PDB file of C-alpha atoms in Angstrom:
ATOM      1  CA  MET A   7       1.925   1.427   1.113  1.00  0.00           C
ATOM      2  CA  ARG A   8       1.278   0.732   4.789  1.00  0.00           C
ATOM      3  CA  VAL A   9       1.859   2.467   8.097  1.00  0.00           C
ATOM      4  CA  TYR A  10       2.453   0.232  11.101  1.00  0.00           C
ATOM      5  CA  GLU A  11       1.789   2.081  14.349  1.00  0.00           C
ATOM      6  CA  PRO A  12       3.124   0.900  17.716  1.00  0.00           C
ATOM      7  CA  LEU A  13       0.520  -0.611  20.003  1.00  0.00           C
ATOM      8  CA  ALA A  14       0.901   2.385  22.346  1.00  0.00           C
ATOM      9  CA  ALA A  15      -0.511   4.666  19.613  1.00  0.00           C
ATOM     10  CA  PHE A  16      -3.980   3.111  19.962  1.00  0.00           C
ATOM     11  CA  ALA A  17      -6.352   4.326  22.639  1.00  0.00           C
ATOM     12  CA  GLU A  18      -8.414   1.990  24.777  1.00  0.00           C
ATOM     13  CA  PRO A  19     -10.414  -0.143  24.240  1.00  0.00           C
ATOM     14  CA  GLU A  20      -8.859  -0.570  20.784  1.00  0.00           C
ATOM     15  CA  ARG A  21      -5.396  -1.102  22.253  1.00  0.00           C
ATOM     16  CA  SER A  22      -6.521  -4.090  24.298  1.00  0.00           C
ATOM     17  CA  TYR A  23      -8.323  -5.538  21.298  1.00  0.00           C
ATOM     18  CA  TRP A  24      -5.224  -5.334  19.086  1.00  0.00           C
ATOM     19  CA  GLN A  25      -3.041  -6.756  21.847  1.00  0.00           C
ATOM     20  CA  SER A  26      -5.320  -9.800  22.096  1.00  0.00           C
ATOM     21  CA  TYR A  27      -5.544 -10.021  18.316  1.00  0.00           C
ATOM     22  CA  ALA A  28      -1.756 -10.119  17.942  1.00  0.00           C
ATOM     23  CA  ALA A  29      -1.451 -12.762  20.656  1.00  0.00           C
ATOM     24  CA  GLU A  30      -3.793 -15.138  18.819  1.00  0.00           C
ATOM     25  CA  GLY A  31      -1.042 -16.175  16.408  1.00  0.00           C
ATOM     26  CA  PRO A  32      -1.608 -17.006  12.697  1.00  0.00           C
ATOM     27  CA  ARG A  33      -4.389 -14.902  11.178  1.00  0.00           C
ATOM     28  CA  LEU A  34      -5.785 -13.702   7.882  1.00  0.00           C
ATOM     29  CA  GLY A  35      -3.458 -12.158   5.315  1.00  0.00           C
ATOM     30  CA  ALA A  36      -3.788  -9.739   2.407  1.00  0.00           C
ATOM     31  CA  VAL A  37      -4.898 -12.462   0.018  1.00  0.00           C
ATOM     32  CA  ASP A  38      -7.862 -13.290   2.249  1.00  0.00           C
ATOM     33  CA  GLU A  39      -9.026  -9.684   2.204  1.00  0.00           C
ATOM     34  CA  HIS A  40      -8.603  -9.582  -1.571  1.00  0.00           C
ATOM     35  CA  ARG A  41     -10.600 -12.747  -2.145  1.00  0.00           C
ATOM     36  CA  ALA A  42     -13.402 -11.617   0.188  1.00  0.00           C
ATOM     37  CA  ARG A  43     -13.748  -8.342  -1.679  1.00  0.00           C
ATOM     38  CA  LEU A  44     -13.865 -10.139  -5.048  1.00  0.00           C
ATOM     39  CA  ALA A  45     -16.628 -12.372  -3.695  1.00  0.00           C
ATOM     40  CA  ASP A  46     -18.578  -9.278  -2.616  1.00  0.00           C
ATOM     41  CA  LEU A  47     -18.246  -7.689  -6.053  1.00  0.00           C
ATOM     42  CA  THR A  48     -19.412 -10.814  -7.896  1.00  0.00           C
ATOM     43  CA  ALA A  49     -22.545 -11.106  -5.771  1.00  0.00           C
ATOM     44  CA  VAL A  50     -25.930 -10.039  -7.152  1.00  0.00           C
ATOM     45  CA  PRO A  51     -26.337  -7.200  -6.501  1.00  0.00           C
ATOM     46  CA  PRO A  52     -22.633  -6.443  -5.901  1.00  0.00           C
ATOM     47  CA  LEU A  53     -21.556  -5.308  -2.459  1.00  0.00           C
ATOM     48  CA  ALA A  54     -19.305  -2.374  -3.296  1.00  0.00           C
ATOM     49  CA  VAL A  55     -18.517  -1.578   0.338  1.00  0.00           C
ATOM     50  CA  PRO A  56     -18.562  -4.037   3.269  1.00  0.00           C
ATOM     51  CA  GLU A  57     -21.454  -3.500   5.655  1.00  0.00           C
ATOM     52  CA  GLN A  58     -19.126  -3.661   8.663  1.00  0.00           C
ATOM     53  CA  GLU A  59     -15.606  -2.384   9.152  1.00  0.00           C
ATOM     54  CA  SER A  60     -12.830  -4.972   9.237  1.00  0.00           C
ATOM     55  CA  ARG A  61     -11.429  -5.981  12.610  1.00  0.00           C
ATOM     56  CA  ASP A  62      -8.212  -7.362  11.104  1.00  0.00           C
ATOM     57  CA  ALA A  63      -4.729  -5.892  10.825  1.00  0.00           C
ATOM     58  CA  PHE A  64      -1.236  -6.639   9.583  1.00  0.00           C
ATOM     59  CA  VAL A  65       1.048  -7.350  12.545  1.00  0.00           C
ATOM     60  CA  HIS A  66       4.797  -6.773  12.770  1.00  0.00           C
ATOM     61  CA  GLU A  67       7.195  -7.056  15.693  1.00  0.00           C
ATOM     62  CA  ALA A  68      10.649  -5.462  15.770  1.00  0.00           C
ATOM     63  CA  ASP A  69      13.049  -4.886  18.658  1.00  0.00           C
ATOM     64  CA  GLY A  70      10.429  -6.023  21.139  1.00  0.00           C
ATOM     65  CA  VAL A  71       7.841  -3.488  19.892  1.00  0.00           C
ATOM     66  CA  LEU A  72       4.486  -4.628  18.518  1.00  0.00           C
ATOM     67  CA  TYR A  73       3.267  -2.726  15.443  1.00  0.00           C
ATOM     68  CA  LEU A  74      -0.147  -2.929  13.787  1.00  0.00           C
ATOM     69  CA  CYS A  75      -1.553  -1.752  10.485  1.00  0.00           C
ATOM     70  CA  PRO A  76      -5.386  -1.970  10.598  1.00  0.00           C
ATOM     71  CA  TRP A  77      -6.973  -2.978   7.321  1.00  0.00           C
ATOM     72  CA  ARG A  78      -9.940  -0.563   7.509  1.00  0.00           C
ATOM     73  CA  THR A  79     -11.372  -2.311   4.455  1.00  0.00           C
ATOM     74  CA  ARG A  80     -14.676  -0.430   4.530  1.00  0.00           C
ATOM     75  CA  LEU A  81     -13.011   2.988   4.473  1.00  0.00           C
ATOM     76  CA  ARG A  82     -10.606   1.940   1.712  1.00  0.00           C
ATOM     77  CA  SER A  83     -13.530   0.590  -0.326  1.00  0.00           C
ATOM     78  CA  TRP A  84     -15.269   3.964  -0.156  1.00  0.00           C
ATOM     79  CA  LEU A  85     -12.091   5.687  -1.287  1.00  0.00           C
ATOM     80  CA  ALA A  86     -11.549   3.185  -4.111  1.00  0.00           C
ATOM     81  CA  LEU A  87     -15.157   3.596  -5.281  1.00  0.00           C
ATOM     82  CA  SER A  88     -14.649   7.350  -5.414  1.00  0.00           C
ATOM     83  CA  GLU A  89     -11.549   6.891  -7.584  1.00  0.00           C
ATOM     84  CA  LEU A  90     -13.361   4.389  -9.797  1.00  0.00           C
ATOM     85  CA  THR A  91     -16.091   6.941 -10.464  1.00  0.00           C
ATOM     86  CA  ASP A  92     -13.461   9.300 -11.883  1.00  0.00           C
ATOM     87  CA  GLU A  93     -11.661   6.644 -13.932  1.00  0.00           C
ATOM     88  CA  LEU A  94     -14.395   4.656 -15.706  1.00  0.00           C
ATOM     89  CA  PRO A  95     -16.873   5.877 -18.336  1.00  0.00           C
ATOM     90  CA  PRO A  96     -20.473   5.986 -17.005  1.00  0.00           C
ATOM     91  CA  SER A  97     -21.686   2.995 -19.039  1.00  0.00           C
ATOM     92  CA  LEU A  98     -18.896   0.716 -17.805  1.00  0.00           C
ATOM     93  CA  LEU A  99     -19.190   2.019 -14.243  1.00  0.00           C
ATOM     94  CA  ASP A 100     -22.938   1.283 -14.220  1.00  0.00           C
ATOM     95  CA  ALA A 101     -22.247  -2.267 -15.378  1.00  0.00           C
ATOM     96  CA  VAL A 102     -19.658  -2.874 -12.657  1.00  0.00           C
ATOM     97  CA  VAL A 103     -21.397  -1.066  -9.790  1.00  0.00           C
ATOM     98  CA  PRO A 104     -25.054  -0.193 -10.508  1.00  0.00           C
ATOM     99  CA  PRO A 105     -26.171   3.386  -9.697  1.00  0.00           C
ATOM    100  CA  VAL A 106     -28.424   2.266  -6.840  1.00  0.00           C
ATOM    101  CA  VAL A 107     -25.484   0.458  -5.190  1.00  0.00           C
ATOM    102  CA  ARG A 108     -23.239   3.505  -5.602  1.00  0.00           C
ATOM    103  CA  ALA A 109     -25.891   5.826  -4.219  1.00  0.00           C
ATOM    104  CA  GLN A 110     -26.248   3.713  -1.082  1.00  0.00           C
ATOM    105  CA  ALA A 111     -22.479   3.519  -0.640  1.00  0.00           C
ATOM    106  CA  GLU A 112     -22.103   7.291  -1.045  1.00  0.00           C
ATOM    107  CA  SER A 113     -24.889   7.915   1.457  1.00  0.00           C
ATOM    108  CA  ASP A 114     -23.232   5.613   3.994  1.00  0.00           C
ATOM    109  CA  TRP A 115     -19.867   7.303   3.410  1.00  0.00           C
ATOM    110  CA  ASP A 116     -21.313  10.784   3.952  1.00  0.00           C
ATOM    111  CA  ARG A 117     -22.808   9.626   7.241  1.00  0.00           C
ATOM    112  CA  TRP A 118     -19.545   7.959   8.299  1.00  0.00           C
ATOM    113  CA  ARG A 119     -17.460  11.057   7.520  1.00  0.00           C
ATOM    114  CA  ALA A 120     -19.781  13.232   9.591  1.00  0.00           C
ATOM    115  CA  GLN A 121     -19.176  10.912  12.534  1.00  0.00           C
ATOM    116  CA  HIS A 122     -15.417  10.440  11.910  1.00  0.00           C
ATOM    117  CA  PRO A 123     -14.011  13.740  10.586  1.00  0.00           C
ATOM    118  CA  ASP A 124     -10.433  12.623  11.345  1.00  0.00           C
ATOM    119  CA  GLY A 125     -10.748   9.160   9.812  1.00  0.00           C
ATOM    120  CA  ARG A 126      -7.878   8.070   7.553  1.00  0.00           C
ATOM    121  CA  PRO A 127      -6.586   4.797   6.091  1.00  0.00           C
ATOM    122  CA  TRP A 128      -3.420   3.084   7.274  1.00  0.00           C
ATOM    123  CA  ILE A 129      -3.008   1.643   3.771  1.00  0.00           C
ATOM    124  CA  LEU A 130      -2.696   3.373   0.390  1.00  0.00           C
ATOM    125  CA  THR A 131      -3.180   1.184  -2.685  1.00  0.00           C
ATOM    126  CA  SER A 132      -2.194   1.662  -6.307  1.00  0.00           C
ATOM    127  CA  THR A 133      -3.201  -0.825  -9.004  1.00  0.00           C
ATOM    128  CA  TRP A 134      -0.797  -1.992 -11.738  1.00  0.00           C
ATOM    129  CA  SER A 135       1.919   0.490 -10.783  1.00  0.00           C
ATOM    130  CA  ILE A 136       3.614   2.283  -7.918  1.00  0.00           C
ATOM    131  CA  PRO A 137       3.484   6.091  -7.940  1.00  0.00           C
ATOM    132  CA  VAL A 138       6.947   7.593  -8.312  1.00  0.00           C
ATOM    133  CA  ARG A 139       6.370   9.826  -5.282  1.00  0.00           C
ATOM    134  CA  TRP A 140       6.056   6.824  -2.964  1.00  0.00           C
ATOM    135  CA  PHE A 141       9.646   5.803  -3.617  1.00  0.00           C
ATOM    136  CA  LEU A 142      10.760   9.155  -2.239  1.00  0.00           C
ATOM    137  CA  LEU A 143      10.181   7.821   1.295  1.00  0.00           C
ATOM    138  CA  PHE A 144      12.769   5.039   1.064  1.00  0.00           C
ATOM    139  CA  ALA A 145      16.481   4.409   0.569  1.00  0.00           C
ATOM    140  CA  GLU A 146      18.181   1.662  -1.416  1.00  0.00           C
ATOM    141  CA  GLU A 147      19.582   0.030   1.727  1.00  0.00           C
ATOM    142  CA  GLU A 148      16.025  -0.458   3.024  1.00  0.00           C
ATOM    143  CA  ARG A 149      15.126  -2.595   0.022  1.00  0.00           C
ATOM    144  CA  GLU A 150      14.302  -6.233   0.823  1.00  0.00           C
ATOM    145  CA  TYR A 151      14.079  -8.805  -1.945  1.00  0.00           C
ATOM    146  CA  ILE A 152      13.141 -12.428  -1.243  1.00  0.00           C
ATOM    147  CA  PRO A 153      13.365 -14.779  -4.251  1.00  0.00           C
ATOM    148  CA  ALA A 154      10.619 -17.276  -5.000  1.00  0.00           C
ATOM    149  CA  GLY A 155      11.107 -20.591  -3.230  1.00  0.00           C
ATOM    150  CA  THR A 156      12.816 -19.049  -0.205  1.00  0.00           C
ATOM    151  CA  GLU A 157      11.833 -20.324   3.240  1.00  0.00           C
ATOM    152  CA  THR A 158      10.822 -17.381   5.394  1.00  0.00           C
ATOM    153  CA  GLU A 159       9.055 -16.711   8.643  1.00  0.00           C
ATOM    154  CA  VAL A 160       5.792 -14.945   7.887  1.00  0.00           C
ATOM    155  CA  GLU A 161       3.520 -12.625   9.804  1.00  0.00           C
ATOM    156  CA  GLY A 162      -0.115 -13.632   9.803  1.00  0.00           C
ATOM    157  CA  VAL A 163      -1.545 -16.802   8.352  1.00  0.00           C
ATOM    158  CA  VAL A 164       0.949 -19.318   7.010  1.00  0.00           C
ATOM    159  CA  GLU A 165       0.229 -20.518   3.484  1.00  0.00           C
ATOM    160  CA  ALA A 166       1.020 -24.064   2.483  1.00  0.00           C
ATOM    161  CA  PRO A 167       3.972 -24.480   0.111  1.00  0.00           C
ATOM    162  CA  GLY A 168       3.009 -24.319  -3.529  1.00  0.00           C
ATOM    163  CA  HIS A 169       0.379 -21.586  -3.094  1.00  0.00           C
ATOM    164  CA  GLU A 170       0.672 -17.893  -3.798  1.00  0.00           C
ATOM    165  CA  ASP A 171       0.385 -15.324  -1.050  1.00  0.00           C
ATOM    166  CA  GLY A 172       0.159 -12.261  -3.283  1.00  0.00           C
ATOM    167  CA  ASP A 173      -2.962 -10.328  -4.166  1.00  0.00           C
ATOM    168  CA  GLY A 174      -2.332  -9.870  -7.875  1.00  0.00           C
ATOM    169  CA  PRO A 175      -2.840 -11.760 -11.130  1.00  0.00           C
ATOM    170  CA  GLY A 176      -2.548 -15.528 -10.778  1.00  0.00           C
ATOM    171  CA  SER A 177      -2.532 -15.573  -6.985  1.00  0.00           C
ATOM    172  CA  SER A 178      -4.206 -18.316  -4.982  1.00  0.00           C
ATOM    173  CA  ALA A 179      -4.144 -19.315  -1.361  1.00  0.00           C
ATOM    174  CA  ASP A 180      -6.528 -22.150  -0.696  1.00  0.00           C
ATOM    175  CA  ALA A 181      -4.459 -24.161   1.759  1.00  0.00           C
ATOM    176  CA  ARG A 182      -2.966 -23.049   5.047  1.00  0.00           C
ATOM    177  CA  GLU A 183      -0.579 -24.483   7.582  1.00  0.00           C
ATOM    178  CA  GLU A 184      -1.081 -23.005  11.031  1.00  0.00           C
ATOM    179  CA  SER A 185       1.275 -25.331  12.827  1.00  0.00           C
ATOM    180  CA  THR A 186       4.385 -23.506  11.697  1.00  0.00           C
ATOM    181  CA  GLY A 187       5.571 -19.963  11.133  1.00  0.00           C
ATOM    182  CA  VAL A 188       7.744 -20.869   8.151  1.00  0.00           C
ATOM    183  CA  LYS A 189       6.746 -21.118   4.509  1.00  0.00           C
ATOM    184  CA  ARG A 190       8.468 -21.613   1.193  1.00  0.00           C
ATOM    185  CA  SER A 191       7.377 -18.668  -0.942  1.00  0.00           C
ATOM    186  CA  SER A 192       6.037 -19.524  -4.381  1.00  0.00           C
ATOM    187  CA  ALA A 193       6.348 -15.897  -5.480  1.00  0.00           C
ATOM    188  CA  PRO A 194       9.111 -13.358  -4.839  1.00  0.00           C
ATOM    189  CA  VAL A 195       8.702 -10.530  -2.349  1.00  0.00           C
ATOM    190  CA  LEU A 196       9.961  -6.998  -2.887  1.00  0.00           C
ATOM    191  CA  ARG A 197       9.416  -4.315  -0.285  1.00  0.00           C
ATOM    192  CA  TYR A 198      10.921  -1.362   1.527  1.00  0.00           C
ATOM    193  CA  ARG A 199      10.467  -0.498   5.216  1.00  0.00           C
ATOM    194  CA  THR A 200      11.673   2.598   7.060  1.00  0.00           C
ATOM    195  CA  PRO A 201      11.071   4.442  10.358  1.00  0.00           C
ATOM    196  CA  MET A 202       8.446   7.180  10.184  1.00  0.00           C
ATOM    197  CA  ALA A 203      11.009   9.845  11.097  1.00  0.00           C
ATOM    198  CA  GLN A 204      13.108   8.956   8.049  1.00  0.00           C
ATOM    199  CA  ALA A 205      10.078   8.869   5.758  1.00  0.00           C
ATOM    200  CA  ARG A 206       8.928  12.314   6.890  1.00  0.00           C
ATOM    201  CA  ARG A 207      12.419  13.759   6.558  1.00  0.00           C
ATOM    202  CA  ARG A 208      12.852  12.447   3.013  1.00  0.00           C
ATOM    203  CA  VAL A 209       9.422  13.670   1.927  1.00  0.00           C
ATOM    204  CA  ALA A 210      10.076  17.132   3.371  1.00  0.00           C
ATOM    205  CA  ARG A 211      13.472  17.405   1.659  1.00  0.00           C
ATOM    206  CA  GLY A 212      12.174  16.048  -1.623  1.00  0.00           C
ATOM    207  CA  PHE A 213       9.148  18.331  -1.600  1.00  0.00           C
ATOM    208  CA  ARG A 214      11.335  21.364  -0.993  1.00  0.00           C
ATOM    209  CA  VAL A 215      13.585  20.476  -3.939  1.00  0.00           C
ATOM    210  CA  LEU A 216      10.678  19.731  -6.277  1.00  0.00           C
ATOM    211  CA  ARG A 217       8.813  22.889  -5.319  1.00  0.00           C
ATOM    212  CA  GLU A 218      11.908  25.025  -5.946  1.00  0.00           C
ATOM    213  CA  THR A 219      12.892  23.429  -9.266  1.00  0.00           C
ATOM    214  CA  LEU A 220       9.660  22.287 -10.936  1.00  0.00           C
ATOM    215  CA  ASP A 221       6.417  23.934 -11.927  1.00  0.00           C
ATOM    216  CA  ALA A 222       3.351  23.160  -9.852  1.00  0.00           C
ATOM    217  CA  GLY A 223       1.712  19.943 -11.018  1.00  0.00           C
ATOM    218  CA  PRO A 224       0.638  16.404 -10.091  1.00  0.00           C
ATOM    219  CA  LEU A 225       4.116  15.300  -8.954  1.00  0.00           C
ATOM    220  CA  VAL A 226       4.645  18.195  -6.546  1.00  0.00           C
ATOM    221  CA  ASP A 227       1.053  18.053  -5.298  1.00  0.00           C
ATOM    222  CA  GLY A 228       1.286  14.290  -4.841  1.00  0.00           C
ATOM    223  CA  VAL A 229       4.416  14.541  -2.694  1.00  0.00           C
ATOM    224  CA  GLU A 230       2.732  17.172  -0.523  1.00  0.00           C
ATOM    225  CA  GLU A 231      -0.313  14.915  -0.136  1.00  0.00           C
ATOM    226  CA  VAL A 232       1.836  11.969   0.977  1.00  0.00           C
ATOM    227  CA  GLY A 233       3.579  14.218   3.497  1.00  0.00           C
ATOM    228  CA  ARG A 234       0.247  15.280   4.990  1.00  0.00           C
ATOM    229  CA  TRP A 235      -0.840  11.644   5.230  1.00  0.00           C
ATOM    230  CA  LEU A 236       2.312  10.661   7.139  1.00  0.00           C
ATOM    231  CA  GLU A 237       1.715  13.425   9.682  1.00  0.00           C
ATOM    232  CA  GLU A 238      -1.477  11.665  10.794  1.00  0.00           C
ATOM    233  CA  PHE A 239       0.419   8.825  12.455  1.00  0.00           C
ATOM    234  CA  HIS A 240       2.522   8.174  15.540  1.00  0.00           C
ATOM    235  CA  PRO A 241       6.109   9.452  15.111  1.00  0.00           C
ATOM    236  CA  ARG A 242       7.551   6.043  16.006  1.00  0.00           C
ATOM    237  CA  SER A 243       5.581   4.197  13.338  1.00  0.00           C
ATOM    238  CA  LEU A 244       7.071   2.191  10.468  1.00  0.00           C
ATOM    239  CA  VAL A 245       6.295   2.833   6.810  1.00  0.00           C
ATOM    240  CA  GLU A 246       6.310  -0.031   4.324  1.00  0.00           C
ATOM    241  CA  LEU A 247       6.091  -0.103   0.542  1.00  0.00           C
ATOM    242  CA  ASP A 248       5.152  -3.595  -0.654  1.00  0.00           C
ATOM    243  CA  TYR A 249       5.032  -4.577  -4.332  1.00  0.00           C
ATOM    244  CA  GLY A 250       2.228  -6.994  -3.401  1.00  0.00           C
ATOM    245  CA  GLY A 251       0.590  -8.659  -6.398  1.00  0.00           C
ATOM    246  CA  LEU A 252       2.799  -6.783  -8.848  1.00  0.00           C
ATOM    247  CA  VAL A 253       5.418  -9.511  -8.345  1.00  0.00           C
ATOM    248  CA  HIS A 254       3.159 -11.721 -10.479  1.00  0.00           C
ATOM    249  CA  ALA A 255       3.128  -9.199 -13.331  1.00  0.00           C
ATOM    250  CA  ILE A 256       6.823  -8.316 -13.400  1.00  0.00           C
ATOM    251  CA  PRO A 257       9.373 -10.964 -14.510  1.00  0.00           C
ATOM    252  CA  GLU A 258      11.599 -12.011 -11.637  1.00  0.00           C
ATOM    253  CA  GLN A 259      14.800 -10.920 -13.363  1.00  0.00           C
ATOM    254  CA  ARG A 260      13.358  -7.409 -13.615  1.00  0.00           C
ATOM    255  CA  LEU A 261      12.422  -7.471  -9.934  1.00  0.00           C
ATOM    256  CA  VAL A 262      15.997  -8.399  -9.078  1.00  0.00           C
ATOM    257  CA  ALA A 263      17.264  -5.425 -11.090  1.00  0.00           C
ATOM    258  CA  ASP A 264      14.590  -2.986  -9.861  1.00  0.00           C
ATOM    259  CA  ARG A 265      16.166  -0.038  -8.050  1.00  0.00           C
ATOM    260  CA  SER A 266      13.294   2.433  -8.237  1.00  0.00           C
ATOM    261  CA  ALA A 267      13.884   4.084  -4.853  1.00  0.00           C
ATOM    262  CA  GLU A 268      17.565   4.614  -5.675  1.00  0.00           C
ATOM    263  CA  GLU A 269      16.681   6.155  -9.039  1.00  0.00           C
ATOM    264  CA  VAL A 270      14.209   8.558  -7.439  1.00  0.00           C
ATOM    265  CA  ALA A 271      16.820   9.600  -4.879  1.00  0.00           C
ATOM    266  CA  GLU A 272      19.391  10.151  -7.653  1.00  0.00           C
ATOM    267  CA  GLY A 273      16.910  12.220  -9.658  1.00  0.00           C
ATOM    268  CA  VAL A 274      16.101  14.462  -6.694  1.00  0.00           C
ATOM    269  CA  ALA A 275      19.812  14.843  -5.933  1.00  0.00           C
ATOM    270  CA  ALA A 276      20.401  15.925  -9.535  1.00  0.00           C
ATOM    271  CA  LEU A 277      17.708  18.592  -9.237  1.00  0.00           C
ATOM    272  CA  ARG A 278      19.239  19.785  -5.974  1.00  0.00           C
ATOM    273  CA  GLU A 279      22.615  20.096  -7.704  1.00  0.00           C
ATOM    274  CA  GLY A 280      21.135  22.078 -10.580  1.00  0.00           C
ATOM    275  CA  ASP A 281      21.369  19.312 -13.183  1.00  0.00           C
ATOM    276  CA  PRO A 282      17.864  18.991 -14.717  1.00  0.00           C
ATOM    277  CA  VAL A 283      19.170  16.985 -17.686  1.00  0.00           C
ATOM    278  CA  ARG A 284      20.434  14.157 -15.464  1.00  0.00           C
ATOM    279  CA  ALA A 285      17.278  14.345 -13.356  1.00  0.00           C
ATOM    280  CA  GLY A 286      15.175  14.067 -16.508  1.00  0.00           C
ATOM    281  CA  ARG A 287      17.008  10.912 -17.582  1.00  0.00           C
ATOM    282  CA  TYR A 288      16.253   9.210 -14.288  1.00  0.00           C
ATOM    283  CA  TYR A 289      12.621  10.296 -14.356  1.00  0.00           C
ATOM    284  CA  ARG A 290      12.026   9.189 -17.949  1.00  0.00           C
ATOM    285  CA  ALA A 291      13.645   5.783 -17.373  1.00  0.00           C
ATOM    286  CA  LEU A 292      11.598   5.235 -14.234  1.00  0.00           C
ATOM    287  CA  THR A 293       8.255   6.316 -15.638  1.00  0.00           C
ATOM    288  CA  GLU A 294       8.782   4.389 -18.877  1.00  0.00           C
ATOM    289  CA  ARG A 295       9.534   1.184 -16.998  1.00  0.00           C
ATOM    290  CA  TRP A 296       6.444   1.531 -14.825  1.00  0.00           C
ATOM    291  CA  ARG A 297       4.319   2.555 -17.817  1.00  0.00           C
ATOM    292  CA  ARG A 298       5.087  -0.820 -19.421  1.00  0.00           C
ATOM    293  CA  VAL A 299       3.840  -2.558 -16.285  1.00  0.00           C
ATOM    294  CA  GLN A 300       0.710  -0.415 -16.045  1.00  0.00           C
ATOM    295  CA  GLU A 301      -0.228  -1.131 -19.644  1.00  0.00           C
ATOM    296  CA  LEU A 302      -0.627  -4.811 -18.765  1.00  0.00           C
ATOM    297  CA  GLN A 303      -4.063  -3.965 -17.406  1.00  0.00           C
ATOM    298  CA  PHE A 304      -5.191  -3.563 -21.035  1.00  0.00           C
ATOM    299  CA  ALA A 305      -3.657  -6.866 -22.171  1.00  0.00           C
ATOM    300  CA  ASN A 306      -5.948  -9.474 -23.671  1.00  0.00           C
TER     301      ASN A 306
END
């Protein structure tokens, strides 16, 4: 999930840098960041966190307004390493990221946080699934589905036809065409995009309903956490939920039929109307479908 802030939200000298960056034309995309991080992790010893912060961003223009979503790869790597520490058993964690590498990364992160107490990522990432609470920010009419093989104008670097632009299983992007802003997608795209004001309003309404009808727990706490994250950004920002590399793991016919945001909205509406049975049906169907996707991470 990404937040695109308008150029005016950035203070100088960062604003001038991003303005020049956006004017340069085709640039690196998500797959390039993904491949660079994989290369770092396969090095000996592995580089768990980049030594320097990324100076790249996703760029979007709408209605004459320039929006940017900085990658902040170093910060996101620290956050991901923290989550990995909680998810993996010690023996496996030590094999993936040796203790000495983790200790150095944690020391660097402590020093960075002391210098940047208000630092936050513009991008939230979830592997192998999308948290149900994220769909609360979007409406069905904001859903955008682009089938594989469709010619589209792209933001950022333009990949040559026949190559993937996703960041998930089976993706590759070795060739680029920078002479055109049109590509024929070799993988489908599924995403939602909404104004920040709408996202905040939906989160606030959803949180109020969940808090009044459900016991305290991960779902309610997670919605509150997302709401706090959104408050950190410019009120005229855009919020985007992109399925990213998951389009390689989910059959295309299931992507076409996917209406997760609509199901979440229907479930919340059922709770608001005092119908927990109907709300439970929506929630079980949604979580079961995403559980099947998440279990692919254990596939041989």
